């Protein structure tokens, strides 16, 4: 009973925006830089809250903040990776990227990068666990930062729009924001886990 009452106590919109937008940016930025935060679920949840607000520009702000945070996180990680590629001893950031990219996924990413160029970044951002192998492939092929940025901008925009649509769907189905957030988080986690489960089923 206490949990239900707590869920109904929604802070004013001004408080939600003052706390929510900086938190959204920080979580997406950190999630892009250190891929442990489920950033897709964060964006979907923010979109759910925005759907229930009276501010007509709330969804647009969520889209802009999420896209910008993802872009800055990608650029920072790529810059750190470039430093490792240029260094004789490498770097811990480059090693972390290598650890997160399975050899077969890296080989596929390098092939797609050769065939399609940095345009493959758009698809990699939308595929669960697809961003790191493609970024590592760009680093190992010594793709210049300027060229990487050209591919990463539309990738971040498409990524933010996709997960925001999931949030809009969840927010539209339920009258209470917390119900929409729970639905959006469930959908994003399901989308993220589906490829891994499918690969394990195929292996068996």
Short mmCIF file of C-alpha atoms in Angstrom, two decimals:
data_model
loop_
_atom_site.label_atom_id
_atom_site.label_comp_id
_atom_site.label_asym_id
_atom_site.label_seq_id
_atom_site.Cartn_x
_atom_site.Cartn_y
_atom_site.Cartn_z
CA UNK A 1 0.00 0.00 0.00
CA UNK A 2 2.81 2.39 0.91
CA UNK A 3 4.61 1.67 -2.37
CA UNK A 4 1.46 2.40 -4.39
CA UNK A 5 0.96 5.71 -2.59
CA UNK A 6 4.61 6.61 -3.12
CA UNK A 7 4.33 5.86 -6.83
CA UNK A 8 1.35 8.23 -7.10
CA UNK A 9 3.28 11.12 -5.56
CA UNK A 10 4.77 12.67 -8.69
CA UNK A 11 7.04 15.75 -8.26
CA UNK A 12 6.09 18.98 -10.08
CA UNK A 13 7.14 19.28 -13.72
CA UNK A 14 9.67 22.00 -12.92
CA UNK A 15 11.40 19.67 -10.45
CA UNK A 16 11.28 16.76 -12.90
CA UNK A 17 12.92 18.86 -15.59
CA UNK A 18 15.52 20.46 -13.32
CA UNK A 19 16.66 17.06 -12.08
CA UNK A 20 15.70 14.84 -15.00
CA UNK A 21 17.46 16.51 -17.93
CA UNK A 22 20.92 16.76 -16.32
CA UNK A 23 20.54 13.21 -14.98
CA UNK A 24 19.54 11.96 -18.43
CA UNK A 25 22.57 13.62 -20.03
CA UNK A 26 24.96 12.31 -17.38
CA UNK A 27 23.67 8.74 -17.49
CA UNK A 28 23.71 8.57 -21.29
CA UNK A 29 27.18 10.14 -21.46
CA UNK A 30 28.61 7.76 -18.86
CA UNK A 31 26.80 4.81 -20.44
CA UNK A 32 28.39 5.62 -23.80
CA UNK A 33 31.81 6.13 -22.27
CA UNK A 34 31.67 3.12 -19.94
CA UNK A 35 29.18 0.65 -21.48
CA UNK A 36 27.61 -0.67 -18.26
CA UNK A 37 24.60 1.63 -17.93
CA UNK A 38 21.51 0.49 -19.91
CA UNK A 39 21.23 3.81 -21.73
CA UNK A 40 18.35 2.67 -23.93
CA UNK A 41 16.20 2.04 -20.87
CA UNK A 42 17.20 5.45 -19.48
CA UNK A 43 16.07 7.25 -22.65
CA UNK A 44 12.81 5.27 -22.84
CA UNK A 45 12.03 6.07 -19.21
CA UNK A 46 12.69 9.77 -19.77
CA UNK A 47 10.38 9.69 -22.80
CA UNK A 48 7.61 8.12 -20.69
CA UNK A 49 7.85 10.93 -18.16
CA UNK A 50 7.87 13.51 -20.98
CA UNK A 51 4.69 12.04 -22.48
CA UNK A 52 2.82 12.77 -19.23
CA UNK A 53 4.06 16.37 -18.99
CA UNK A 54 2.18 19.42 -20.25
CA UNK A 55 5.29 20.99 -21.78
CA UNK A 56 4.89 20.55 -25.56
CA UNK A 57 8.67 20.57 -26.05
CA UNK A 58 9.47 17.95 -23.38
CA UNK A 59 9.91 15.11 -25.86
CA UNK A 60 12.04 17.28 -28.13
CA UNK A 61 14.31 18.19 -25.21
CA UNK A 62 14.65 14.52 -24.20
CA UNK A 63 15.61 13.66 -27.77
CA UNK A 64 18.20 16.45 -27.93
CA UNK A 65 19.72 15.71 -24.53
CA UNK A 66 19.93 11.96 -25.19
CA UNK A 67 21.45 12.42 -28.65
CA UNK A 68 24.00 14.95 -27.42
CA UNK A 69 24.98 12.82 -24.42
CA UNK A 70 25.44 9.73 -26.60
CA UNK A 71 27.46 11.68 -29.15
CA UNK A 72 29.81 13.21 -26.58
CA UNK A 73 30.27 9.82 -24.91
CA UNK A 74 31.15 8.18 -28.22
CA UNK A 75 33.58 10.93 -29.15
CA UNK A 76 35.29 10.81 -25.75
CA UNK A 77 35.63 7.02 -25.93
CA UNK A 78 36.93 7.15 -29.50
CA UNK A 79 39.48 9.81 -28.57
CA UNK A 80 40.71 7.70 -25.66
CA UNK A 81 40.88 4.69 -27.95
CA UNK A 82 42.90 6.64 -30.51
CA UNK A 83 45.44 7.48 -27.84
CA UNK A 84 45.82 3.77 -27.13
CA UNK A 85 46.24 2.91 -30.81
CA UNK A 86 48.97 5.51 -31.22
CA UNK A 87 50.79 4.51 -28.04
CA UNK A 88 53.34 1.70 -28.09
CA UNK A 89 52.01 0.27 -24.86
CA UNK A 90 48.34 0.73 -25.73
CA UNK A 91 45.94 1.94 -23.04
CA UNK A 92 43.42 0.54 -20.60
CA UNK A 93 40.58 2.06 -22.65
CA UNK A 94 41.70 0.23 -25.77
CA UNK A 95 42.05 -3.01 -23.81
CA UNK A 96 38.54 -2.59 -22.41
CA UNK A 97 37.19 -2.20 -25.92
CA UNK A 98 39.05 -5.34 -27.00
CA UNK A 99 37.66 -7.27 -24.04
CA UNK A 100 34.10 -6.28 -24.94
CA UNK A 101 34.40 -7.17 -28.62
CA UNK A 102 34.32 -10.90 -29.36
CA UNK A 103 36.78 -11.87 -32.15
CA UNK A 104 34.03 -13.01 -34.51
CA UNK A 105 32.03 -9.82 -33.92
CA UNK A 106 35.14 -7.72 -34.55
CA UNK A 107 35.86 -9.59 -37.77
CA UNK A 108 32.29 -8.97 -38.97
CA UNK A 109 32.55 -5.31 -38.02
CA UNK A 110 35.81 -4.85 -39.95
CA UNK A 111 34.27 -6.47 -43.03
CA UNK A 112 31.18 -4.24 -42.86
CA UNK A 113 33.36 -1.18 -42.31
CA UNK A 114 35.33 -1.97 -45.46
CA UNK A 115 32.13 -2.51 -47.46
CA UNK A 116 29.99 0.38 -46.20
CA UNK A 117 32.36 2.81 -44.49
CA UNK A 118 31.31 4.75 -41.41
CA UNK A 119 27.65 4.42 -42.42
CA UNK A 120 27.76 1.10 -40.57
CA UNK A 121 27.90 3.12 -37.33
CA UNK A 122 24.17 3.86 -37.67
CA UNK A 123 23.23 0.19 -37.66
CA UNK A 124 25.76 -0.66 -34.95
CA UNK A 125 24.16 1.88 -32.59
CA UNK A 126 20.78 0.23 -33.06
CA UNK A 127 22.04 -3.33 -32.63
CA UNK A 128 22.51 -4.51 -29.03
CA UNK A 129 26.24 -4.91 -28.30
CA UNK A 130 27.02 -3.76 -31.85
CA UNK A 131 28.54 -0.35 -31.10
CA UNK A 132 31.81 -1.47 -29.48
CA UNK A 133 32.98 -3.92 -32.21
CA UNK A 134 32.39 -1.31 -34.92
CA UNK A 135 34.10 1.41 -32.91
CA UNK A 136 37.07 -0.88 -32.31
CA UNK A 137 37.17 -1.72 -36.02
CA UNK A 138 37.29 2.02 -36.79
CA UNK A 139 40.14 2.45 -34.31
CA UNK A 140 42.18 -0.45 -35.67
CA UNK A 141 41.72 0.80 -39.23
CA UNK A 142 42.84 4.24 -38.00
CA UNK A 143 39.69 6.01 -39.17
CA UNK A 144 40.20 9.76 -38.60
CA UNK A 145 38.11 11.44 -35.92
CA UNK A 146 36.44 13.72 -38.49
CA UNK A 147 35.23 10.73 -40.50
CA UNK A 148 34.07 8.92 -37.39
CA UNK A 149 32.05 11.98 -36.36
CA UNK A 150 30.28 12.04 -39.74
CA UNK A 151 29.00 8.53 -39.13
CA UNK A 152 28.34 8.90 -35.43
CA UNK A 153 26.03 11.94 -35.65
CA UNK A 154 23.23 10.15 -37.57
CA UNK A 155 23.89 7.01 -35.49
CA UNK A 156 23.21 8.84 -32.22
CA UNK A 157 20.14 10.58 -33.65
CA UNK A 158 18.68 7.28 -34.88
CA UNK A 159 19.47 5.58 -31.57
CA UNK A 160 17.80 8.29 -29.47
CA UNK A 161 14.74 8.35 -31.73
CA UNK A 162 14.33 4.55 -31.56
CA UNK A 163 14.42 4.28 -27.78
CA UNK A 164 12.32 7.40 -27.39
CA UNK A 165 9.62 5.79 -29.53
CA UNK A 166 9.64 2.79 -27.19
CA UNK A 167 9.13 5.19 -24.30
CA UNK A 168 6.33 7.04 -26.08
CA UNK A 169 4.59 3.71 -26.71
CA UNK A 170 4.92 2.70 -23.05
CA UNK A 171 3.77 6.10 -21.83
CA UNK A 172 0.76 6.13 -24.12
CA UNK A 173 -0.50 2.73 -23.00
CA UNK A 174 -0.76 3.49 -19.29
CA UNK A 175 -2.23 6.45 -17.38
CA UNK A 176 0.42 6.41 -14.65
CA UNK A 177 4.04 7.29 -15.50
CA UNK A 178 5.55 4.54 -13.35
CA UNK A 179 3.56 1.89 -15.24
CA UNK A 180 4.83 3.25 -18.54
CA UNK A 181 8.41 3.35 -17.23
CA UNK A 182 8.19 -0.28 -16.14
CA UNK A 183 6.84 -1.27 -19.56
CA UNK A 184 9.48 0.73 -21.44
CA UNK A 185 12.32 -0.68 -19.35
CA UNK A 186 11.00 -4.20 -19.89
CA UNK A 187 10.79 -3.67 -23.65
CA UNK A 188 14.31 -2.21 -23.92
CA UNK A 189 15.81 -5.02 -21.84
CA UNK A 190 13.97 -7.56 -23.98
CA UNK A 191 15.29 -5.96 -27.17
CA UNK A 192 18.82 -5.90 -25.74
CA UNK A 193 18.76 -9.53 -24.61
CA UNK A 194 17.08 -11.03 -27.68
CA UNK A 195 20.20 -11.27 -29.93
CA UNK A 196 22.28 -12.89 -27.16
CA UNK A 197 19.56 -15.45 -26.42
CA UNK A 198 19.15 -16.19 -30.12
CA UNK A 199 22.89 -16.81 -30.58
CA UNK A 200 22.95 -19.21 -27.62
CA UNK A 201 19.94 -21.09 -28.98
CA UNK A 202 21.63 -21.44 -32.37
CA UNK A 203 24.85 -22.67 -30.77
CA UNK A 204 22.98 -25.36 -28.86
#
